[in-house]
Structures are given as structure tokens and as C-alpha cells.
C-alpha positions as a printed NumPy array, in Angstrom:
array([[  8.526,  22.314,  12.737],
       [  8.147,  18.558,  12.229],
       [  9.461,  16.961,   9.04 ],
       [  7.751,  13.956,   7.469],
       [  9.191,  10.724,   6.064],
       [  7.006,   8.769,   3.624],
       [  7.151,   5.004,   3.045],
       [  5.614,   3.475,  -0.106],
       [  3.914,   0.091,  -0.537],
       [  4.369,  -3.276,  -2.193],
       [  6.784,  -3.276,  -5.192],
       [  6.652,   0.527,  -5.391],
       [  9.426,   3.1  ,  -4.954],
       [  9.512,   6.767,  -4.029],
       [  8.715,   7.924,  -7.571],
       [  5.25 ,   6.379,  -7.236],
       [  4.262,   9.052,  -4.719],
       [  3.746,  11.427,  -7.636],
       [  2.554,  14.867,  -6.534],
       [  1.586,  13.854,  -3.012],
       [  4.819,  14.824,  -1.176],
       [  4.539,  18.338,  -2.575],
       [  0.842,  18.514,  -1.7  ],
       [  1.509,  17.428,   1.887],
       [  4.453,  19.798,   2.271],
       [  2.392,  22.728,   0.995],
       [ -0.626,  21.956,   3.18 ],
       [  1.364,  21.481,   6.385],
       [  4.185,  23.917,   5.659],
       [  6.801,  21.253,   6.366],
       [  9.632,  19.362,   4.715],
       [  8.602,  16.002,   3.258],
       [ 11.181,  13.317,   2.42 ],
       [ 10.776,  10.028,   0.556],
       [ 13.069,   6.999,   0.52 ],
       [ 13.295,   3.754,  -1.456],
       [ 12.922,   0.38 ,   0.259],
       [ 15.668,  -2.202,  -0.298],
       [ 15.308,  -3.849,  -3.707],
       [ 13.313,  -1.068,  -5.378],
       [ 13.942,   2.232,  -7.122],
       [ 17.49 ,   3.389,  -6.445],
       [ 18.024,   0.175,  -4.462],
       [ 16.876,  -2.186,  -7.239],
       [ 20.212,  -3.986,  -7.546],
       [ 19.755,  -5.43 ,  -4.062],
       [ 17.475,  -8.218,  -2.846],
       [ 14.86 ,  -7.16 ,  -0.32 ],
       [ 14.834,  -8.767,   3.12 ],
       [ 11.944, -11.137,   3.814],
       [ 10.575,  -9.586,   7.012],
       [  9.072,  -6.204,   7.802],
       [ 11.54 ,  -5.749,  10.674],
       [ 14.559,  -6.296,   8.418],
       [ 13.152,  -4.023,   5.697],
       [ 12.53 ,  -1.356,   8.325],
       [ 16.046,  -1.679,   9.743],
       [ 17.532,  -1.358,   6.262],
       [ 15.629,   1.881,   5.617],
       [ 16.424,   3.202,   9.099],
       [ 20.103,   2.593,   8.464],
       [ 19.974,   4.829,   5.368],
       [ 17.739,   7.517,   6.841],
       [ 19.558,  10.601,   8.118],
       [ 17.251,  12.554,  10.427],
       [ 19.856,  14.945,  11.79 ],
       [ 18.689,  16.981,  14.778],
       [ 15.23 ,  17.654,  13.369],
       [ 11.912,  16.338,  14.683],
       [ 10.179,  13.838,  12.405],
       [  6.832,  12.195,  11.825],
       [  6.2  ,   9.105,   9.694],
       [  3.594,   8.162,   7.084],
       [  3.315,   4.77 ,   5.41 ],
       [  0.86 ,   3.33 ,   2.92 ],
       [ -0.006,  -0.371,   2.579],
       [  3.247,  -2.331,   3.091],
       [  4.785,   1.001,   4.048],
       [  2.19 ,   1.23 ,   6.792],
       [  3.372,  -2.11 ,   8.162],
       [  6.928,  -0.751,   8.156],
       [  5.741,   2.423,   9.892],
       [  3.991,   0.546,  12.703],
       [  6.98 ,  -1.743,  13.146],
       [  9.345,   1.238,  13.195],
       [  7.521,   3.305,  15.807],
       [  6.966,   0.254,  17.995],
       [ 10.663,  -0.697,  18.033],
       [ 12.196,   2.777,  17.87 ],
       [  9.623,   5.152,  19.405],
       [ 12.222,   7.864,  19.868],
       [ 12.63 ,   8.292,  16.098],
       [  9.225,   9.842,  15.369],
       [  6.734,  12.026,  17.176],
       [  3.694,  10.957,  15.171],
       [  2.692,   8.241,  12.715],
       [  0.04 ,   8.   ,   9.999],
       [ -0.862,   4.726,   8.284],
       [ -2.908,   4.565,   5.089],
       [ -4.805,   1.489,   3.845],
       [ -2.617,  -0.932,   5.723],
       [ -3.351,  -4.161,   7.558],
       [ -2.036,  -7.499,   8.747],
       [ -2.918, -11.098,   7.973],
       [ -4.378, -11.674,  11.426],
       [ -6.897,  -8.856,  10.892],
       [ -8.294, -10.172,   7.624],
       [-11.386, -12.365,   7.848],
       [-11.673, -15.194,   5.265],
       [-14.684, -13.634,   3.536],
       [-12.719, -10.397,   3.077],
       [ -9.826, -11.927,   1.125],
       [ -8.921, -10.029,  -2.03 ],
       [ -7.453, -12.065,  -4.88 ],
       [ -6.596,  -9.215,  -7.238],
       [ -3.002,  -8.994,  -6.039],
       [ -2.401, -12.714,  -6.623],
       [ -3.632, -12.486, -10.207],
       [ -1.612,  -9.315, -10.768],
       [  1.662, -10.89 ,  -9.625],
       [  0.944, -14.197, -11.381],
       [  0.175, -12.472, -14.681],
       [  3.26 , -10.277, -14.694],
       [  5.299, -12.621, -16.874],
       [  2.602, -12.626, -19.551],
       [  2.088,  -8.856, -19.818],
       [  4.133,  -6.055, -21.303],
       [  5.327,  -3.386, -18.847],
       [  2.591,  -0.903, -19.884],
       [ -0.099,  -3.591, -19.644],
       [  1.172,  -4.709, -16.252],
       [  1.19 ,  -1.197, -14.84 ],
       [ -2.263,  -0.517, -16.294],
       [ -3.486,  -3.652, -14.489],
       [ -1.814,  -2.477, -11.273],
       [ -3.507,   0.895, -11.523],
       [ -6.908,  -0.679, -12.134],
       [ -6.454,  -2.663,  -8.933],
       [ -5.045,   0.087,  -6.71 ],
       [ -6.724,   3.23 ,  -8.04 ],
       [-10.385,   4.053,  -8.556],
       [ -9.309,   6.874, -10.874],
       [ -6.79 ,   5.093, -13.138],
       [ -4.965,   7.062, -15.808],
       [ -3.585,   5.595, -19.031],
       [ -0.907,   8.291, -19.041],
       [  0.175,   7.397, -15.521],
       [  0.373,   3.701, -16.473],
       [  2.872,   4.629, -19.191],
       [  4.906,   6.63 , -16.675],
       [  4.921,   3.768, -14.186],
       [  5.937,   1.342, -16.927],
       [  8.91 ,   3.588, -17.622],
       [  9.817,   3.45 , -13.936],
       [  9.877,  -0.336, -14.123],
       [ 12.04 ,  -0.294, -17.239],
       [ 14.466,   2.191, -15.699],
       [ 14.823,   0.368, -12.374],
       [ 13.259,  -3.081, -12.625],
       [ 13.27 ,  -4.897,  -9.261],
       [ 14.556,  -8.43 ,  -8.979],
       [ 11.867, -11.1  ,  -8.817],
       [ 13.424, -12.206,  -5.535],
       [ 12.678,  -8.77 ,  -4.063],
       [  9.022,  -8.898,  -5.113],
       [  8.638, -12.342,  -3.545],
       [ 10.469, -11.194,  -0.419],
       [  8.091,  -8.269,   0.062],
       [  5.121, -10.584,  -0.386],
       [  6.559, -12.891,   2.278],
       [  7.158,  -9.932,   4.583],
       [  3.556,  -8.758,   4.211],
       [  2.165, -12.247,   4.787],
       [  4.125, -12.762,   7.995],
       [  3.713,  -9.276,   9.487],
       [  2.175,  -9.135,  12.949],
       [  0.802,  -5.965,  14.493],
       [  2.638,  -4.65 ,  17.558],
       [  0.882,  -5.2  ,  20.861],
       [  1.139,  -1.48 ,  21.547],
       [  2.771,   1.694,  20.266],
       [  3.544,   4.826,  22.234],
       [  3.543,   7.513,  19.535],
       [  0.462,   9.399,  18.373],
       [ -1.245,   7.509,  15.54 ],
       [ -3.757,   8.417,  12.828],
       [ -5.361,   5.696,  10.695],
       [ -6.629,   6.555,   7.205],
       [ -8.417,   4.177,   4.851],
       [-10.865,   4.088,   1.983],
       [-14.126,   2.214,   1.735],
       [-13.449,   1.871,  -1.994],
       [-10.185,  -0.028,  -1.443],
       [-10.309,  -3.255,  -3.482],
       [ -6.949,  -4.542,  -2.264],
       [ -6.934,  -4.108,   1.535],
       [-10.348,  -4.281,   3.195],
       [-10.944,  -1.058,   5.116],
       [-12.261,  -3.035,   8.095],
       [ -8.636,  -3.949,   8.852],
       [ -8.029,  -0.239,   9.403],
       [-10.98 ,  -0.17 ,  11.779],
       [ -9.373,  -2.951,  13.799],
       [ -5.99 ,  -1.204,  13.829],
       [ -7.57 ,   2.007,  15.072],
       [ -9.435,   0.092,  17.78 ],
       [ -6.332,  -1.787,  18.912],
       [ -4.267,   1.377,  19.351],
       [ -7.15 ,   3.653,  20.39 ],
       [ -6.335,   5.883,  17.416],
       [ -8.6  ,   8.15 ,  15.384],
       [ -9.848,   6.696,  12.093],
       [-10.799,   8.665,   8.997],
       [-12.499,   6.873,   6.081],
       [-12.656,   8.127,   2.496],
       [-15.948,   7.149,   0.86 ],
       [-14.779,   5.993,  -2.57 ],
       [-11.034,   6.297,  -3.271],
       [ -8.997,   3.195,  -4.028],
       [ -6.076,   1.531,  -2.28 ],
       [ -3.673,   4.223,  -3.466],
       [ -5.475,   6.906,  -1.506],
       [ -2.763,   9.591,  -1.873],
       [ -2.964,   9.117,  -5.644],
       [ -6.756,   9.168,  -5.846],
       [ -7.268,  12.039,  -3.396],
       [ -4.025,  13.444,  -2.04 ],
       [ -5.607,  16.71 ,  -0.891],
       [ -8.062,  14.742,   1.281],
       [ -5.183,  12.866,   2.934],
       [ -3.286,  16.098,   3.573],
       [ -6.409,  17.751,   4.991],
       [ -7.102,  14.867,   7.392],
       [ -3.536,  15.044,   8.677],
       [ -3.727,  18.835,   9.057],
       [ -6.96 ,  18.568,  11.065],
       [ -5.508,  15.82 ,  13.242],
       [ -2.407,  17.894,  13.983],
       [ -4.547,  20.911,  14.83 ],
       [ -6.608,  18.849,  17.285],
       [ -3.493,  17.368,  18.896],
       [ -1.743,  20.713,  19.395]])
């Protein structure tokens, strides 16, 4: 049985996965583990590194796989980490899934999304609940006022340093896709993503000759908007690969 490690995205920690780890574990009948990136969640007292490679190495140094077999799933910035990880340490994981991820070199000028810039820039002028509500409106096509309150509480309980937020932004901006990866890869994305244009996922799938599955209307936070769909796509992919 293959276990799964999940990597979250920009400025998020493992609590932001919500119900998805349980959904994935139940659908696949596997163990699912989450971990915080440096500077966020349980690691919020630290400053995040400024490159995807250094963030990945930090997480890898805290990850304890034991003798088990593992697969890796990353969303958004976590997808960048996942691709970097399996390219540099292919022995660590058997399979990899990336969700709504990309790289600067894949984004065409007319596809630029400015929502993230306004979200980060407006943080100092908003209360925590208002900021998280704005984040949900940008990343989810099914935003919940109740969830915004929960996420605001997360920020109050473990607020990241501003230096860590800026470091993650720098890491995302400078990330370059690997030339090749040797592990099995599945690319998932949503046509309704208003943060990362889904055509970047098309280019990732083409580069690595990987299958691509597109959700018709979910937002950037695809596991939040339709976790069962994500789990089902992974289950079908595993069945085809076996």
C-alpha cells in the first residue's frame, strides 16, 4: 500500500486542507499525511527560504517516510515543491500529482492574474476575517463565510512572518520547471481557476507526457471546491497504471 504526502500552497499550512486528506484516504484506502512548510503553521516562528529547492529540502529534512512506499501530491506552490522534489530525489516517491500549479515561464502575458497582488497588497488594510474572505473569493468558486472565519482563526493562532510570505512569493516567481522527471505524474487543474491559468497545466502535462484532467468550474483550491472529484481522478489514474 502506498502512503501519500500532501503539500499545500502559498501562505497556507496543513490545516487548510480541511476534509480533503480524509476524503483521499477513504477513497484510496491509504494513509495520508500532511506537513507544514517552513514559516507557516507549526513552523510559523521561522522565516521561509526564498527558493523552491530550499523550501523542499527543509520539508524533506522533517519528513519521516520510514520503510513505507510513498506518493506525493502538491497544490499550487506545493505543486512546484512536488515537481522539484521528484526531479531531485526520484527515489523518495513512486508517483506524483500536481494540482493547479505552474511556473513563470509557462504564463503568457495575456494570461496574467492580478488578484494575488491585490490580495497581498491589501492585507495590511483588512481585518483577519476580511482578508481570509478575500482569499477565499479569489481561490474558491464556492466560498463559505464560515470557512473564512475558521481560516482567520488559523492566522491569529499561527500568524506567519511577513518575511515568510515575501519569501514564498519570491520562490514562486523564480521557480523553473525541471527538464524531465522520472516518476509517474498526473496533472489536475480547473478551467474555473482565477489565480493560475489552467493552460499552464496543459503545458506541464505536455512537457512531461503526463495525463491531464480538467475540472469544468472549480476554483484554484480544487480540493476544497470538489475534493471527491480530485480523489476520483487519482483513483482512476492508479487503476489504469496498475
